């Protein structure tokens, strides 16, 4: 049809314009936002990875820190033991808590299992030595326990290396901060090991073995080398005054006081009167000198996290700025498209759609808007006249349909409508839709008309219709089947439930009083027949319900009878 062709042509043109606008928008958004979004996501991932690495490294520091109270406990006498034990238990709980958090992450199970195994072995070795009397502890046992704790840290450092490798593989920008963090962590670890090489000899009051001296010198060399490597990189970083102050404190307290304390004990000879410090006091003083190293590492981690979080924030700001610019561009494009649609395509498309809806019998006329052409306004006026005539015709059609399906007196469904519903329900393949029919006939209705007049009879029919409607579900169908005969079509019931409903209707009718005028009231009753069930056609159901109703009438009225399928060879009963 010509109208349909025009409508499709106009829609095609409008969609072409919308497609061009969408392509322009996509190109604009893609070129301006792609790099910004990618940069923001990368910055957010880096900040998250650095925070996660900080948590991972904290556990390494705790494992290393356990050696301080462990060394003190293995060297303590009875008076010193409770303090050392409480200190050790506190650190062990913190270590276990951090390791438990790691188990919730995506770390290789075999690495975590190796860490737990080495840490448990080291702790058992420490506890075995600590359980012995102070005089019975052997230098070799103490040294073996210390080395077992070394092995636990070495095992965990393998997990740190795995995590660092994974992060650097994702983004090489993380390489420098990760290396600095690992170097500071190793610095604290080597400092702790250097002091641990003196614990066993101090506890036993024996000369420091040559092996311990050699290992101590090697560890001391690593410490100085790491410190020298960290100095230029730290000076090049934009670090704050607190970090520089901590670095100066580490230079003075550990590399001055701490290493000086170690050198002094290495130079002493226990045979000439023993060491100037026992193992417990040496541990307390030496661990205190390492505090700036721990503070330095924690400050570097905090500064690194802050730097990557600031990068994330800056990337977010850049993304928001570009997003706002893109949004403004989209708004301008949208405004342009809307202006064209409003003045050119919109009125014609709405007119075409209105013509189609009028042809389909569903009038939905557009109203003239400011800025539309006069020809379009005249078209709308003509369409309004057509719409009014179609609406009038539709109203008359609906009234005729209503009259064809509804009883004029009671407003209920008539027999034709009820039969149509019943046939559809009986033909439904779903078992739960099988219908049941309740046929109800007012007893002695002719005597009501004869004795009180037809208006009283009409009043009885109307009140009975309202009474029954109040007893039914919303999905039940109530209709007037004949003169004084009503029918209830129900679905989703069993026959026994339909019978209960019929009895409830009978009792409600029996107790109802119809007020005819003044003080005069009228009692009524009804005879009811019930039938239905799966596998029956609608005509069969109606016939059986009618037979059950006839039986109720024959047996004295004011009662309910149910049609039941008779056994083979017997007559039907109800």
Coordinates of C-alpha atoms in Angstrom, one line a residue:
X1 CA 0.0 0.0 0.0
X2 CA 1.2 3.5 -0.7
X3 CA 0.8 4.7 2.9
X4 CA 2.8 1.7 4.2
X5 CA 5.5 2.3 1.6
X6 CA 5.9 6.0 2.6
X7 CA 6.0 5.0 6.3
X8 CA 8.7 2.4 5.7
X9 CA 10.7 4.9 3.6
X10 CA 10.5 7.6 6.3
X11 CA 11.5 5.2 9.0
X12 CA 14.4 4.0 6.8
X13 CA 15.7 7.6 6.4
X14 CA 15.4 8.3 10.1
X15 CA 17.3 5.1 11.0
X16 CA 20.0 6.0 8.5
X17 CA 20.5 9.3 10.2
X18 CA 20.4 7.7 13.6
X19 CA 23.0 5.2 12.4
X20 CA 25.3 7.9 11.1
X21 CA 25.0 9.7 14.4
X22 CA 25.7 6.5 16.3
X23 CA 28.8 5.8 14.2
X24 CA 30.1 9.3 14.8
X25 CA 29.5 8.9 18.5
X26 CA 31.2 5.5 18.6
X27 CA 34.3 6.9 16.8
X28 CA 34.4 9.9 19.1
X29 CA 33.9 7.9 22.3
X30 CA 36.4 5.2 21.2
X31 CA 39.2 7.5 20.3
X32 CA 38.8 9.7 23.4
X33 CA 38.0 7.2 26.1
X34 CA 39.9 4.0 25.1
X35 CA 43.2 5.1 26.4
X36 CA 41.8 6.8 29.4
X37 CA 39.8 3.8 30.5
X38 CA 42.7 1.5 29.9
X39 CA 45.0 3.8 31.9
X40 CA 42.5 3.9 34.7
X41 CA 42.0 0.2 34.8
X42 CA 45.8 -0.4 34.8
X43 CA 46.3 2.1 37.6
X44 CA 43.5 0.5 39.6
X45 CA 45.0 -3.0 39.1
X46 CA 48.4 -1.7 40.0
X47 CA 47.2 -0.1 43.2
X48 CA 45.3 -3.3 44.2
X49 CA 48.4 -5.4 43.4
X50 CA 50.7 -3.2 45.5
X51 CA 48.2 -3.4 48.4
X52 CA 48.1 -7.2 48.1
X53 CA 51.9 -7.4 47.9
X54 CA 52.1 -5.3 51.1
X55 CA 49.9 -7.9 52.9
X56 CA 52.1 -10.7 51.5
X57 CA 55.3 -9.1 52.6
X58 CA 53.9 -8.4 56.1
X59 CA 53.7 -12.1 56.8
X60 CA 57.4 -12.4 55.8
X61 CA 58.3 -9.7 58.3
X62 CA 56.3 -11.5 61.0
X63 CA 58.0 -14.9 60.3
X64 CA 61.4 -13.1 60.6
X65 CA 60.3 -11.3 63.7
X66 CA 59.3 -14.6 65.4
X67 CA 63.0 -15.4 65.7
X68 CA 63.6 -12.6 68.2
X69 CA 61.3 -14.0 71.0
X70 CA 62.1 -17.6 69.9
X71 CA 65.8 -16.9 70.5
X72 CA 65.0 -15.2 73.8
X73 CA 62.8 -18.1 74.9
X74 CA 65.5 -20.7 74.0
X75 CA 68.0 -18.7 76.1
X76 CA 65.8 -17.6 79.0
X77 CA 66.0 -18.8 82.5
X78 CA 62.9 -19.6 84.6
X79 CA 62.4 -15.9 85.5
X80 CA 62.7 -14.7 81.9
X81 CA 60.7 -17.5 80.4
X82 CA 57.0 -16.1 80.8
X83 CA 57.8 -12.8 79.1
X84 CA 59.6 -14.5 76.2
X85 CA 56.8 -17.0 75.8
X86 CA 54.0 -14.3 75.8
X87 CA 56.0 -12.3 73.2
X88 CA 56.5 -15.4 71.0
X89 CA 52.8 -16.5 71.2
X90 CA 51.6 -13.0 70.2
X91 CA 53.8 -13.0 67.1
X92 CA 52.8 -16.5 66.2
X93 CA 49.1 -15.5 66.3
X94 CA 49.8 -12.6 64.1
X95 CA 51.8 -14.7 61.6
X96 CA 49.1 -17.4 61.5
X97 CA 46.4 -14.7 60.9
X98 CA 48.3 -13.3 57.9
X99 CA 49.0 -16.8 56.5
X100 CA 45.3 -17.6 56.8
X101 CA 44.4 -14.5 54.7
X102 CA 46.9 -15.7 52.0
X103 CA 45.1 -19.1 51.9
X104 CA 42.0 -17.2 50.6
X105 CA 43.9 -15.8 47.7
X106 CA 45.1 -17.2 44.4
X107 CA 48.5 -18.6 45.6
X108 CA 49.9 -22.0 44.6
X109 CA 48.8 -24.5 47.2
X110 CA 52.1 -26.3 47.1
X111 CA 54.0 -23.1 48.0
X112 CA 51.7 -22.4 50.9
X113 CA 51.9 -26.1 52.1
X114 CA 55.7 -25.9 52.0
X115 CA 55.7 -22.7 54.1
X116 CA 53.4 -24.2 56.7
X117 CA 55.5 -27.4 56.8
X118 CA 58.8 -25.5 57.3
X119 CA 57.2 -23.0 59.8
X120 CA 55.7 -25.9 61.9
X121 CA 59.0 -27.7 61.9
X122 CA 60.9 -24.6 63.0
X123 CA 58.4 -23.9 65.8
X124 CA 58.5 -27.5 67.0
X125 CA 62.3 -27.3 67.2
X126 CA 62.1 -24.0 69.2
X127 CA 59.5 -25.5 71.5
X128 CA 61.6 -28.6 72.1
X129 CA 64.6 -26.6 73.1
X130 CA 62.5 -24.2 75.2
X131 CA 61.0 -27.1 77.1
X132 CA 64.4 -28.2 78.4
X133 CA 65.9 -26.9 81.6
X134 CA 68.2 -23.9 81.1
X135 CA 71.3 -25.8 82.0
X136 CA 70.4 -28.8 79.8
X137 CA 70.1 -26.9 76.5
X138 CA 72.8 -27.7 74.0
X139 CA 74.4 -25.2 71.7
X140 CA 73.8 -27.5 68.7
X141 CA 70.1 -27.8 69.4
X142 CA 69.6 -24.1 69.7
X143 CA 71.5 -23.5 66.5
X144 CA 69.4 -26.2 64.7
X145 CA 66.2 -24.5 65.8
X146 CA 67.4 -21.2 64.6
X147 CA 68.3 -22.6 61.2
X148 CA 64.9 -24.3 61.0
X149 CA 63.3 -20.8 61.4
X150 CA 65.7 -19.6 58.7
X151 CA 64.4 -22.3 56.4
X152 CA 60.8 -21.2 57.2
X153 CA 61.6 -17.7 56.1
X154 CA 63.4 -18.9 53.0
X155 CA 60.4 -21.0 52.1
X156 CA 58.1 -18.1 52.4
X157 CA 60.4 -15.9 50.4
X158 CA 59.8 -18.3 47.5
X159 CA 56.1 -17.3 47.8
X160 CA 57.1 -13.6 47.7
X161 CA 59.2 -14.2 44.6
X162 CA 56.3 -16.0 42.9
X163 CA 53.9 -13.1 43.7
X164 CA 56.4 -10.5 42.6
X165 CA 57.0 -12.4 39.3
X166 CA 53.3 -12.5 38.6
X167 CA 52.8 -8.8 39.3
X168 CA 55.8 -7.8 37.1
X169 CA 54.6 -10.0 34.3
X170 CA 51.3 -8.1 34.3
X171 CA 52.9 -4.7 34.4
X172 CA 56.7 -3.9 34.3
X173 CA 55.9 -0.6 35.9
X174 CA 55.7 -2.5 39.2
X175 CA 59.3 -3.8 38.9
X176 CA 61.1 -0.9 40.6
X177 CA 58.8 -0.6 43.7
X178 CA 58.7 -4.4 44.1
X179 CA 62.4 -4.7 44.0
X180 CA 62.9 -1.9 46.5
X181 CA 60.4 -3.5 48.9
X182 CA 62.0 -6.9 48.6
X183 CA 65.5 -5.4 49.2
X184 CA 64.3 -3.6 52.4
X185 CA 62.6 -6.9 53.5
X186 CA 65.8 -8.8 52.9
X187 CA 67.7 -6.1 54.8
X188 CA 65.6 -6.7 57.9
X189 CA 65.9 -10.5 57.4
X190 CA 69.7 -10.4 57.1
X191 CA 69.9 -8.1 60.1
X192 CA 67.9 -10.6 62.1
X193 CA 70.1 -13.5 61.0
X194 CA 73.2 -11.8 61.9
X195 CA 72.1 -11.5 65.5
X196 CA 70.8 -15.1 65.5
X197 CA 74.3 -16.4 64.8
X198 CA 75.3 -15.2 68.2
X199 CA 72.3 -16.6 70.2
X200 CA 73.5 -20.2 70.6
X201 CA 77.0 -19.4 71.9
X202 CA 75.6 -16.6 74.2
X203 CA 73.1 -19.0 75.6
X204 CA 75.7 -21.7 76.2
X205 CA 78.4 -19.3 77.3
X206 CA 80.8 -20.8 74.8
X207 CA 83.1 -19.3 72.1
X208 CA 81.4 -18.4 68.9
X209 CA 82.1 -21.2 66.4
X210 CA 84.1 -20.5 63.3
X211 CA 81.1 -21.5 61.1
X212 CA 78.9 -18.9 62.8
X213 CA 81.6 -16.3 62.4
X214 CA 81.9 -17.1 58.7
X215 CA 78.1 -17.0 58.2
X216 CA 77.9 -13.8 60.1
X217 CA 80.5 -12.1 58.0
X218 CA 78.7 -13.3 54.8
X219 CA 75.4 -11.9 56.1
X220 CA 77.1 -8.7 57.2
X221 CA 78.5 -8.2 53.7
X222 CA 75.0 -8.7 52.2
X223 CA 73.6 -6.2 54.6
X224 CA 76.1 -3.5 53.6
X225 CA 75.7 -4.3 50.0
X226 CA 71.9 -4.0 50.1
X227 CA 72.2 -0.8 52.1
X228 CA 74.5 0.6 49.5
X229 CA 72.2 -0.4 46.6
X230 CA 69.2 1.2 48.3
X231 CA 70.9 4.5 49.0
X232 CA 71.0 6.0 45.4
X233 CA 67.5 4.7 44.5
X234 CA 66.0 6.1 47.7
X235 CA 67.6 9.5 47.1
X236 CA 66.2 9.5 43.6
X237 CA 62.7 8.9 44.7
X238 CA 60.3 11.7 45.6
X239 CA 60.1 10.5 49.2
X240 CA 58.9 12.5 52.2
X241 CA 60.9 13.9 55.1
X242 CA 59.7 11.0 57.4
X243 CA 61.4 8.4 55.1
X244 CA 64.6 10.4 55.0
X245 CA 64.5 10.7 58.8
X246 CA 64.0 7.0 59.2
X247 CA 66.9 6.3 56.9
X248 CA 69.1 8.5 59.0
X249 CA 67.9 6.6 62.2
X250 CA 68.6 3.3 60.5
X251 CA 72.1 4.5 59.7
X252 CA 72.8 5.5 63.3
X253 CA 70.9 2.9 65.3
X254 CA 71.4 -0.3 63.3
X255 CA 74.5 0.3 61.2
X256 CA 76.0 2.1 64.1
X257 CA 74.7 0.7 67.4
X258 CA 73.4 -2.7 66.2
X259 CA 76.5 -3.7 64.2
X260 CA 78.6 -2.2 66.9
X261 CA 76.9 -4.5 69.5
X262 CA 77.6 -7.5 67.3
X263 CA 81.2 -6.6 66.8
X264 CA 81.7 -6.1 70.5
X265 CA 80.4 -9.6 71.3
X266 CA 82.4 -11.1 68.5
X267 CA 85.5 -9.6 70.1
X268 CA 84.8 -10.9 73.6
X269 CA 86.2 -14.2 74.9
X270 CA 83.8 -16.1 77.3
X271 CA 86.7 -17.9 78.8
X272 CA 88.0 -14.7 80.3
X273 CA 84.9 -14.0 82.3
X274 CA 82.0 -14.6 80.0
X275 CA 80.1 -12.3 77.6
X276 CA 79.0 -8.9 78.8
X277 CA 75.4 -9.7 77.7
X278 CA 73.4 -12.9 78.0
X279 CA 71.3 -14.1 75.0
X280 CA 68.0 -12.6 76.3
X281 CA 69.4 -9.1 77.0
X282 CA 71.3 -9.2 73.7
X283 CA 68.1 -10.1 71.9
X284 CA 66.2 -7.2 73.5
X285 CA 68.9 -4.6 72.6
X286 CA 69.6 -5.9 69.2
X287 CA 65.9 -6.2 68.1
X288 CA 65.4 -2.6 69.3
X289 CA 68.2 -1.4 66.9
X290 CA 66.4 -3.1 64.0
X291 CA 63.2 -1.1 64.6
X292 CA 64.3 1.7 62.1
X293 CA 64.8 -1.0 59.4
X294 CA 61.2 -2.2 59.9
X295 CA 59.9 1.3 60.0
X296 CA 61.8 2.2 56.9
X297 CA 60.4 -0.8 55.0
X298 CA 56.8 -0.1 56.2
X299 CA 57.2 3.6 55.2
X300 CA 58.4 2.7 51.8
X301 CA 55.5 0.3 51.4
X302 CA 53.0 3.0 52.5
X303 CA 54.6 5.6 50.2
X304 CA 54.5 3.1 47.3
X305 CA 50.8 2.3 48.0
X306 CA 50.0 6.0 48.2
X307 CA 51.8 6.7 45.0
X308 CA 49.8 4.1 43.0
X309 CA 46.6 5.1 44.7
X310 CA 47.3 8.7 43.6
X311 CA 47.9 7.5 40.1
X312 CA 44.6 5.7 40.2
X313 CA 42.9 8.8 41.4
X314 CA 44.5 10.9 38.7
X315 CA 43.5 8.4 36.1
X316 CA 40.0 8.5 37.4
X317 CA 39.9 12.2 37.2
X318 CA 41.2 12.1 33.6
X319 CA 38.6 9.5 32.7
X320 CA 35.8 11.6 34.3
X321 CA 37.0 14.7 32.4
X322 CA 37.0 12.8 29.1
X323 CA 33.7 11.2 29.9
X324 CA 32.1 14.5 30.6
X325 CA 33.5 15.9 27.3
X326 CA 32.2 12.9 25.5
X327 CA 28.8 13.2 27.2
X328 CA 28.5 16.8 26.1
X329 CA 29.4 15.9 22.6
X330 CA 26.7 13.1 22.7
X331 CA 24.2 15.6 24.0
X332 CA 24.9 18.0 21.1
X333 CA 24.5 15.1 18.6
X334 CA 21.4 14.0 20.3
X335 CA 20.0 17.5 20.2
X336 CA 20.7 17.8 16.5
X337 CA 19.0 14.4 15.8
X338 CA 16.0 15.4 17.9
X339 CA 15.6 18.7 16.2
X340 CA 15.6 17.0 12.8
X341 CA 13.2 14.4 14.0
X342 CA 10.9 17.0 15.6
X343 CA 10.6 19.3 12.6
X344 CA 10.9 16.8 9.7
X345 CA 10.6 13.1 10.3
X346 CA 8.7 13.0 13.6
X347 CA 5.4 14.5 12.4
X348 CA 5.3 12.4 9.3
X349 CA 6.2 9.2 11.1
X350 CA 3.6 9.8 13.8
X351 CA 1.0 10.5 11.1
X352 CA 2.0 7.3 9.3
X353 CA 1.8 5.3 12.5
X354 CA -1.6 6.8 13.3
X355 CA -2.9 5.8 9.9
X356 CA -1.8 2.2 10.5
X357 CA -3.3 2.1 14.0
X358 CA -6.6 3.4 12.6
X359 CA -6.6 0.7 10.0
X360 CA -6.0 -1.9 12.7
X361 CA -8.9 -0.5 14.7
X362 CA -6.9 0.9 17.6
X363 CA -7.0 4.7 17.1
X364 CA -4.1 6.6 18.7
X365 CA -4.0 10.0 17.1
X366 CA -1.1 12.4 17.5
X367 CA -1.7 16.0 18.5
X368 CA -0.3 19.0 16.6
X369 CA 2.8 20.5 18.1
X370 CA 4.4 23.9 17.7
X371 CA 6.6 24.1 14.7
X372 CA 4.8 21.5 12.6
X373 CA 3.7 22.2 9.1
X374 CA 0.1 23.3 8.3
X375 CA -0.3 20.3 6.0
X376 CA 0.4 18.0 8.8
X377 CA -2.1 19.8 11.0
X378 CA -4.8 19.4 8.4
X379 CA -3.9 15.7 8.1
X380 CA -4.3 15.3 11.9
X381 CA -7.7 17.0 11.8
X382 CA -8.9 14.5 9.1
X383 CA -7.6 11.6 11.0
X384 CA -9.4 12.8 14.2
X385 CA -12.7 12.7 12.3
X386 CA -12.0 9.2 11.1
X387 CA -11.0 8.2 14.6
X388 CA -14.2 9.5 16.2
X389 CA -16.3 7.5 13.8
X390 CA -14.2 4.3 14.4
X391 CA -14.4 4.8 18.2
X392 CA -18.2 5.1 18.0
X393 CA -18.4 2.0 15.8
X394 CA -16.1 0.1 18.3
X395 CA -18.3 1.2 21.2
X396 CA -21.4 -0.1 19.6
X397 CA -19.6 -3.4 18.7
X398 CA -18.5 -3.9 22.3
X399 CA -22.0 -3.2 23.6
X400 CA -23.4 -5.8 21.2
X401 CA -20.7 -8.3 22.3
X402 CA -21.6 -7.6 25.9
X403 CA -25.2 -8.2 25.3
X404 CA -24.5 -11.4 23.4
X405 CA -22.4 -12.8 26.4
X406 CA -24.1 -11.3 29.5
X407 CA -27.5 -11.8 31.2
X408 CA -29.2 -8.5 31.2
X409 CA -31.0 -8.9 34.6
X410 CA -28.2 -10.2 36.8
X411 CA -25.1 -9.1 34.9
X412 CA -23.7 -12.6 35.0
X413 CA -22.5 -14.6 32.0
X414 CA -25.2 -16.1 29.9
X415 CA -25.4 -19.7 28.7
X416 CA -23.6 -19.1 25.5
X417 CA -20.6 -17.5 27.2
X418 CA -20.5 -20.2 29.8
X419 CA -20.6 -23.0 27.2
X420 CA -17.7 -21.5 25.3
X421 CA -15.6 -21.3 28.5
X422 CA -16.5 -24.9 29.4
X423 CA -15.6 -26.2 26.0
X424 CA -12.2 -24.6 26.1
X425 CA -11.6 -25.9 29.6
X426 CA -12.7 -29.4 28.7
X427 CA -10.4 -29.4 25.7
X428 CA -7.3 -28.2 27.6
X429 CA -4.5 -30.8 27.7
X430 CA -3.5 -29.8 31.3
X431 CA -5.1 -32.1 33.9
X432 CA -5.3 -29.3 36.4
X433 CA -7.6 -27.4 34.1
X434 CA -10.3 -30.1 33.9
X435 CA -13.6 -28.4 34.6
X436 CA -16.4 -29.1 37.1
X437 CA -19.9 -27.8 36.8
X438 CA -22.3 -26.8 39.6
X439 CA -25.9 -26.5 38.3
X440 CA -28.3 -24.7 40.7
X441 CA -32.0 -24.3 40.4
X442 CA -34.2 -22.2 42.8
X443 CA -36.9 -24.3 44.5
X444 CA -40.5 -23.3 43.9
X445 CA -39.5 -20.2 41.9
X446 CA -42.9 -20.1 40.1
X447 CA -44.7 -19.7 43.4
X448 CA -42.5 -16.7 44.1
X449 CA -43.6 -15.1 40.8
X450 CA -47.2 -16.1 41.3
X451 CA -47.4 -15.0 44.9
X452 CA -45.3 -11.9 45.0
X453 CA -45.1 -10.8 41.4
X454 CA -42.4 -10.8 38.8
X455 CA -40.5 -7.8 40.2
X456 CA -40.0 -9.9 43.4
X457 CA -38.8 -12.8 41.3
X458 CA -36.3 -10.5 39.5
X459 CA -35.1 -9.2 42.9
X460 CA -34.5 -12.8 44.1
X461 CA -32.5 -13.6 41.0
X462 CA -30.3 -10.5 41.4
X463 CA -29.7 -11.0 45.1
X464 CA -28.9 -14.7 44.6
X465 CA -26.4 -13.7 41.9
X466 CA -24.6 -11.3 44.3
X467 CA -24.7 -13.9 47.1
X468 CA -23.1 -16.6 45.0
X469 CA -20.5 -14.2 43.5
X470 CA -19.3 -13.4 47.0
X471 CA -18.7 -17.2 47.7
X472 CA -16.6 -17.8 44.7
X473 CA -12.9 -17.3 43.7
X474 CA -12.0 -14.6 41.2
X475 CA -11.1 -17.3 38.7
X476 CA -14.5 -19.1 39.0
X477 CA -17.2 -18.4 36.4
X478 CA -20.8 -17.8 37.4
X479 CA -23.6 -17.6 34.9
X480 CA -27.3 -17.6 34.6
X481 CA -28.1 -20.8 32.7
X482 CA -31.8 -20.5 32.3
X483 CA -34.8 -18.8 33.9
X484 CA -34.2 -19.6 37.6
X485 CA -31.2 -21.9 36.9
X486 CA -27.6 -20.8 37.6
X487 CA -24.3 -22.5 36.7
X488 CA -20.8 -22.3 38.3
X489 CA -17.8 -23.4 36.2
X490 CA -14.7 -24.1 38.2
X491 CA -11.2 -25.3 37.4
X492 CA -8.4 -26.6 39.6
X493 CA -10.8 -28.5 41.9
X494 CA -11.3 -32.2 42.6
X495 CA -14.9 -33.5 42.6
X496 CA -14.9 -33.7 46.4
X497 CA -13.9 -30.0 46.6
X498 CA -16.5 -29.0 44.0
X499 CA -19.1 -30.8 46.2
X500 CA -17.9 -28.8 49.3
X501 CA -18.3 -25.6 47.4
X502 CA -21.8 -26.6 46.3
X503 CA -22.8 -27.3 49.9
X504 CA -21.4 -24.0 51.0
X505 CA -23.5 -22.3 48.3
X506 CA -26.6 -24.2 49.4
X507 CA -26.2 -23.2 53.0
X508 CA -25.6 -19.5 52.1
X509 CA -28.8 -19.5 50.0
X510 CA -30.8 -21.3 52.7
X511 CA -29.8 -18.7 55.4
X512 CA -30.3 -15.7 53.1
X513 CA -33.4 -13.5 53.5
X514 CA -34.8 -11.5 50.6
X515 CA -36.4 -8.3 51.9
X516 CA -39.3 -7.5 49.6
X517 CA -40.4 -4.2 51.2
X518 CA -41.4 -3.1 54.6
X519 CA -41.1 -6.0 57.0
X520 CA -41.8 -8.7 54.5
X521 CA -38.9 -11.1 53.9
X522 CA -38.7 -14.2 51.8
X523 CA -36.7 -17.4 52.4
X524 CA -35.4 -19.4 49.4
X525 CA -33.6 -22.6 48.8
X526 CA -32.0 -24.3 45.9
X527 CA -31.3 -27.8 44.5
X528 CA -27.8 -28.4 43.2
X529 CA -26.2 -30.9 41.0
X530 CA -22.4 -31.4 40.6
X531 CA -20.4 -33.2 37.9
X532 CA -17.1 -33.0 36.1
X533 CA -13.6 -34.5 36.0
X534 CA -10.9 -35.4 33.5
X535 CA -11.6 -37.1 30.3
X536 CA -15.1 -35.7 29.8
X537 CA -16.4 -33.5 27.1
X538 CA -18.4 -30.4 28.0
X539 CA -21.7 -31.8 26.9
X540 CA -21.1 -34.9 29.0
X541 CA -20.4 -32.7 32.1
X542 CA -23.5 -30.6 31.5
X543 CA -25.7 -33.7 31.0
X544 CA -24.3 -35.3 34.2
X545 CA -24.7 -32.2 36.3
X546 CA -28.3 -31.9 35.0
X547 CA -29.0 -35.5 36.0
X548 CA -27.6 -34.8 39.5
X549 CA -29.8 -31.7 39.7
X550 CA -32.8 -33.7 38.7
X551 CA -32.0 -36.2 41.4
X552 CA -31.8 -33.4 44.0
X553 CA -35.2 -32.1 42.9
X554 CA -36.7 -35.6 43.0
X555 CA -35.4 -36.4 46.5
X556 CA -37.0 -33.4 48.1
X557 CA -35.1 -30.2 46.9
X558 CA -32.8 -28.0 49.0
X559 CA -29.9 -30.5 48.7
X560 CA -26.8 -31.3 46.7
X561 CA -26.3 -34.4 44.6
X562 CA -23.1 -35.4 42.9
X563 CA -22.8 -37.5 39.7
X564 CA -20.4 -40.3 40.1
X565 CA -19.2 -42.6 37.4
X566 CA -21.0 -46.0 37.9
X567 CA -19.0 -49.3 38.0
X568 CA -19.1 -51.4 34.8
X569 CA -22.6 -53.0 34.3
X570 CA -24.4 -50.6 36.7
X571 CA -26.6 -47.6 36.1
X572 CA -25.2 -44.1 36.8
X573 CA -25.8 -42.8 40.3
X574 CA -25.4 -39.4 41.9

